Amino acid sequence: AGGGFVMGLVNTALAAAALALCLSEREHVCNALAWRDLLPAALAAVCVAAMGASWQIDSRWSGLLLAVLARALVEEPFLVCPVNPAAGLALGAVLALLLGAGVAFGITSSTLLSLLTQSIIYAVFALGVGVLLKQNGMVSFGHALFFGGASYLIGILLQLQLMSAELAILVTLLAVTVAAFLIGLVIVRVPGVAFGMLTLAIGQMFFLTASRARGLTGGADGMNIDWPSRLFGFPMSQMLKPATMFLVCWSTLVVVVFLLAWLMRTRFGGITEAVRDNEERARFIGITTLLPRAAVYALSALVTSVAGVLSAMNTGFVSPESMHWSLSGVALMMVVVGGFKALWGPAVGAVV
């Protein structure tokens, strides 16, 4: 069933490509249409196939739905490239959420869903590394610190029973962000390879600390994370099911990408890109360059810590290996494979 569903998605991807070519042939569309603007159309077509496979709709009816979609997009070009960029982002997010729902209910193999969930978690991790490279132009070899550190911190808070699990998640994300901002105020002053070596040194320092603090972290054996019976009002046993966990991780990835895309369109995104391209010229026009660089470093750490929390939920376990520099290297390779110019590139690289 899973194989047939995947083949259905592949066939629909080809149909979406054909739809894009048909749209590009329209004179009133192709003059102002870039390939990236066809993404909503492609996502919509894939969603049709996902829902068709999930609800076991005959392929002829799926084809009819695709034909109606093509007709609507040709007659109303604003559905392909909305005038309002925010509306385009929202439309893409909604279609991506529908796609995730179709995959979750269309794939019956628990093993395949577990593998996809793990890839989505690493996609969020790689997204954090990619944001730093995209907006700051800096390469970090120590981002596993924030990935494993978030898992350790939430595990310790739950073990000590100082607060509820929901509050522990919020405190963990806030603590990692503030700590990264303070670290960033120091290390972002150093350019190039030296910055990467500093992140590597800091990450390995905390790796060794977690490996030797046996009484607090369990040392090299790691520690189990004791989640409560209910989280955000939902039974934990239900949330840990493969389909539900995939939906949680996929929805988190979509929301993070949407918020980052919106943030990069604001003045903050413009300032950080100006500082990245030419820091000296940015200073000449009155921009303070230290705070934006540190803020981007903290933002990337926040995204990475979200992946750490998802990993803690998915596995219920954390070990020092989750903070080792080699994991940072794997995330960096994901960014290289998917590319960092596009915001969603690292996530695609992680899945690949």
XYZ file of C-alpha atoms in Angstrom:
352
model
C 0.000 0.000 0.000
C 2.832 2.347 0.855
C 4.593 1.587 -2.434
C 1.432 2.240 -4.433
C 0.898 5.487 -2.585
C 4.459 6.634 -3.319
C 4.031 5.756 -7.000
C 0.834 7.790 -6.995
C 2.740 10.773 -5.656
C 5.445 10.329 -8.306
C 2.849 10.179 -11.087
C 1.150 13.272 -9.736
C 4.476 15.094 -9.531
C 4.837 14.440 -13.252
C 1.308 15.740 -13.748
C 2.204 18.856 -11.756
C 5.238 19.382 -13.989
C 3.036 19.085 -17.073
C 0.601 21.531 -15.483
C 3.464 23.968 -14.907
C 4.545 23.678 -18.550
C 0.964 24.310 -19.715
C 0.747 27.375 -17.522
C 4.087 28.686 -18.742
C 2.790 28.518 -22.316
C 0.044 30.986 -21.483
C 1.238 34.365 -22.724
C -0.458 36.319 -19.946
C 1.192 34.116 -17.319
C 4.696 33.407 -18.572
C 5.678 37.069 -18.807
C 5.556 37.559 -15.044
C 5.791 33.976 -13.786
C 8.928 32.492 -12.253
C 9.358 28.762 -11.636
C 9.247 29.279 -7.858
C 5.770 30.794 -8.276
C 4.508 27.457 -9.588
C 5.169 25.773 -6.223
C 1.591 26.315 -4.936
C 0.239 24.706 -8.097
C 2.539 21.721 -7.726
C 1.694 21.369 -4.037
C -2.007 21.532 -4.801
C -1.655 18.797 -7.419
C 0.283 16.581 -5.015
C -2.358 17.195 -2.329
C -5.020 15.968 -4.747
C -3.073 12.739 -5.234
C -2.405 12.388 -1.492
C -6.072 12.734 -0.622
C -7.028 10.452 -3.497
C -4.651 7.737 -2.265
C -5.745 8.189 1.351
C -9.454 7.974 0.550
C -8.893 5.275 -2.120
C -10.392 7.430 -4.863
C -10.240 5.941 -8.343
C -7.424 7.377 -10.477
C -9.963 8.672 -13.020
C -11.559 10.853 -10.341
C -8.134 12.062 -9.243
C -7.448 12.973 -12.838
C -10.739 14.865 -12.976
C -9.763 16.811 -9.848
C -6.404 17.658 -11.449
C -8.198 18.847 -14.595
C -10.471 21.107 -12.535
C -7.409 22.420 -10.706
C -5.618 23.141 -13.980
C -8.679 24.940 -15.358
C -8.950 27.104 -12.239
C -5.266 27.988 -12.318
C -5.321 28.910 -16.012
C -8.464 31.021 -15.704
C -7.360 32.649 -12.427
C -3.573 33.197 -12.531
C -3.618 34.914 -9.129
C -4.076 31.436 -7.617
C -0.608 30.581 -8.903
C 1.235 33.773 -8.002
C -0.800 35.682 -5.406
C -0.465 39.446 -5.357
C -0.024 39.458 -1.571
C 3.205 37.612 -0.594
C 1.798 36.822 2.858
C -1.208 35.175 1.225
C 1.140 33.113 -0.924
C 3.043 31.948 2.154
C -0.180 31.069 3.942
C -1.483 29.171 0.902
C 1.753 27.195 0.639
C 1.623 26.352 4.356
C -1.974 25.132 4.162
C -1.238 22.985 1.116
C 1.858 21.553 2.805
C -0.190 20.653 5.895
C -2.744 18.904 3.682
C 0.065 17.030 1.962
C 1.390 15.860 5.332
C -2.069 14.652 6.344
C -2.360 12.723 3.086
C 1.010 11.045 3.630
C 0.232 10.189 7.266
C -3.083 8.534 6.443
C -2.005 7.134 3.081
C 1.055 5.188 4.261
C 0.159 2.189 6.393
C 3.716 1.013 7.095
C 4.787 2.003 10.626
C 8.441 1.504 9.702
C 8.237 3.885 6.755
C 6.394 6.485 8.834
C 9.035 6.224 11.583
C 11.809 6.760 9.034
C 9.981 9.758 7.578
C 9.483 11.182 11.082
C 13.193 10.884 11.800
C 14.012 12.593 8.510
C 11.615 15.444 9.308
C 13.284 15.955 12.708
C 16.672 16.200 11.020
C 15.102 18.510 8.443
C 14.270 20.962 11.251
C 17.841 20.532 12.554
C 19.324 21.237 9.130
C 16.988 24.200 8.732
C 18.562 25.818 11.791
C 22.053 25.356 10.365
C 20.868 26.642 6.992
C 19.382 29.829 8.486
C 22.755 30.706 10.007
C 24.535 30.128 6.704
C 21.894 31.946 4.663
C 21.540 35.063 6.811
C 24.987 35.309 8.428
C 27.172 33.530 5.882
C 28.754 31.549 8.740
C 29.386 27.811 9.032
C 28.864 26.194 12.430
C 30.384 22.873 13.481
C 28.788 22.964 16.919
C 25.041 23.173 16.383
C 24.615 19.674 17.800
C 25.090 21.446 21.149
C 21.634 23.016 20.802
C 20.074 19.831 19.414
C 21.284 17.541 22.198
C 21.300 20.292 24.808
C 17.563 20.887 24.368
C 16.878 17.164 24.814
C 19.042 17.024 27.939
C 17.535 20.155 29.454
C 13.940 19.037 29.021
C 14.864 15.584 30.347
C 16.436 17.087 33.464
C 13.478 19.407 34.072
C 11.036 16.516 33.788
C 13.216 14.342 36.005
C 13.320 16.975 38.737
C 9.557 17.556 38.360
C 9.990 21.302 38.745
C 7.205 22.190 36.313
C 4.720 20.774 33.854
C 5.950 19.251 30.595
C 4.387 22.045 28.524
C 6.141 24.709 30.579
C 9.381 22.695 30.474
C 9.303 22.790 26.656
C 8.855 26.567 26.631
C 11.583 27.080 29.257
C 13.951 24.840 27.295
C 13.454 26.739 24.045
C 13.804 30.103 25.797
C 16.920 29.041 27.732
C 18.652 27.715 24.614
C 17.832 30.903 22.688
C 19.110 33.226 25.421
C 22.281 31.167 25.924
C 22.942 31.136 22.172
C 22.438 34.897 21.969
C 24.969 35.484 24.759
C 27.450 33.111 23.128
C 26.804 34.763 19.781
C 27.660 38.208 21.145
C 31.192 36.904 21.584
C 31.865 34.484 18.751
C 30.174 36.256 15.816
C 32.901 38.881 16.042
C 35.320 36.279 14.672
C 35.044 35.753 10.895
C 35.562 32.769 8.642
C 37.156 29.507 9.710
C 37.891 30.797 13.197
C 34.154 31.088 13.877
C 33.646 27.452 12.881
C 36.503 26.345 15.135
C 35.032 28.290 18.068
C 31.627 26.636 17.622
C 33.374 23.256 17.422
C 35.307 23.908 20.649
C 32.215 25.083 22.554
C 30.158 22.148 21.347
C 32.820 19.598 22.303
C 33.203 21.181 25.726
C 29.525 20.563 26.484
C 29.753 17.094 24.915
C 32.491 16.128 27.365
C 30.519 17.668 30.237
C 27.445 15.585 29.381
C 29.604 12.450 29.042
C 31.167 12.845 32.497
C 28.264 14.254 34.543
C 26.936 10.772 35.268
C 24.829 11.813 38.231
C 22.900 14.407 36.198
C 22.900 13.180 32.602
C 23.608 9.464 32.968
C 27.063 9.868 31.438
C 27.930 7.846 28.358
C 24.862 5.622 28.939
C 22.508 8.533 28.309
C 19.212 9.178 30.079
C 15.585 8.276 29.597
C 13.088 11.128 29.338
C 10.025 10.595 31.510
C 7.153 12.204 29.631
C 3.821 12.541 31.484
C 0.734 10.597 30.464
C -0.742 13.673 28.728
C 0.917 16.469 26.759
C -0.963 19.605 25.667
C -4.164 17.797 26.618
C -3.533 14.770 24.388
C -2.701 11.249 25.613
C 1.015 10.581 25.184
C 0.274 7.035 24.028
C -1.726 8.476 21.129
C 0.924 11.049 20.228
C 3.655 8.403 20.059
C 1.858 6.457 17.335
C 3.833 6.649 14.044
C 1.133 8.493 12.087
C 0.471 11.005 14.868
C 4.154 11.620 15.516
C 4.745 12.182 11.812
C 1.914 14.722 11.722
C 3.320 16.537 14.769
C 6.826 16.738 13.286
C 5.587 17.641 9.783
C 3.285 20.366 11.121
C 6.141 21.762 13.205
C 8.413 21.856 10.147
C 5.764 23.638 8.064
C 5.077 26.208 10.790
C 8.808 26.867 11.320
C 9.414 27.343 7.590
C 6.385 29.630 7.326
C 7.492 31.798 10.275
C 11.072 32.000 9.018
C 9.902 32.933 5.508
C 7.715 35.660 6.977
C 10.540 36.908 9.212
C 12.990 37.091 6.309
C 10.559 39.357 4.449
C 10.570 41.878 7.305
C 13.092 44.628 8.006
C 15.071 42.200 10.157
C 15.682 39.966 7.139
C 16.826 42.907 5.036
C 19.219 44.115 7.732
C 20.797 40.704 8.252
C 21.281 40.231 4.507
C 22.902 43.666 4.258
C 25.271 42.809 7.111
C 26.060 39.454 5.525
C 26.841 40.920 2.108
C 28.990 43.844 3.264
C 29.388 44.461 6.985
C 31.571 47.537 6.573
C 29.107 49.241 4.233
C 26.270 48.368 6.620
C 28.131 50.189 9.393
C 28.561 53.242 7.157
C 24.782 53.574 6.733
C 24.218 53.352 10.467
C 23.396 49.675 11.036
C 24.704 48.067 14.220
C 26.105 44.795 12.924
C 26.838 42.872 16.131
C 23.276 42.510 17.420
C 21.756 41.282 14.109
C 24.509 38.668 13.761
C 23.994 37.464 17.331
C 20.221 37.454 16.806
C 20.544 35.239 13.717
C 22.811 32.873 15.659
C 20.193 32.704 18.448
C 17.415 32.186 15.894
C 19.267 29.273 14.304
C 19.834 27.789 17.767
C 16.113 28.130 18.524
C 15.162 26.231 15.365
C 17.734 23.540 16.165
C 16.440 23.233 19.735
C 12.934 22.651 18.352
C 14.381 19.638 16.537
C 15.939 18.512 19.823
C 12.574 18.656 21.589
C 10.928 16.674 18.766
C 13.704 14.079 18.997
C 13.183 13.798 22.754
C 9.461 13.218 22.174
C 10.051 10.686 19.421
C 12.673 8.529 21.127
C 12.243 9.310 24.843
C 16.014 9.045 25.183
C 19.087 11.237 24.810
C 22.800 10.419 24.886
C 26.034 12.439 24.551
C 26.305 11.367 20.895
C 23.486 13.798 20.122
C 25.896 16.627 21.052
C 28.956 15.331 19.196
C 30.523 17.409 16.438
C 29.953 14.610 13.909
C 26.194 15.204 14.121
C 26.806 18.874 13.323
C 28.815 17.705 10.311
C 25.923 15.515 9.144
C 23.535 18.468 9.412
C 25.961 20.617 7.440
C 26.095 17.972 4.702
C 22.296 18.066 4.552
C 22.502 21.814 3.994
C 25.076 21.320 1.237
C 22.931 18.690 -0.507
C 19.741 20.770 -0.391
C 21.374 24.182 -0.771
C 20.997 27.162 1.536
C 19.912 29.901 -0.871
C 16.314 28.730 -0.669
C 14.941 28.561 2.864
C 13.493 25.090 2.360
C 16.694 23.720 0.775
C 18.214 22.227 3.973
C 14.949 20.441 4.756
C 14.943 18.847 1.297
C 18.593 17.856 1.767
C 17.749 16.168 5.069
C 14.963 14.104 3.520
C 17.202 13.122 0.607
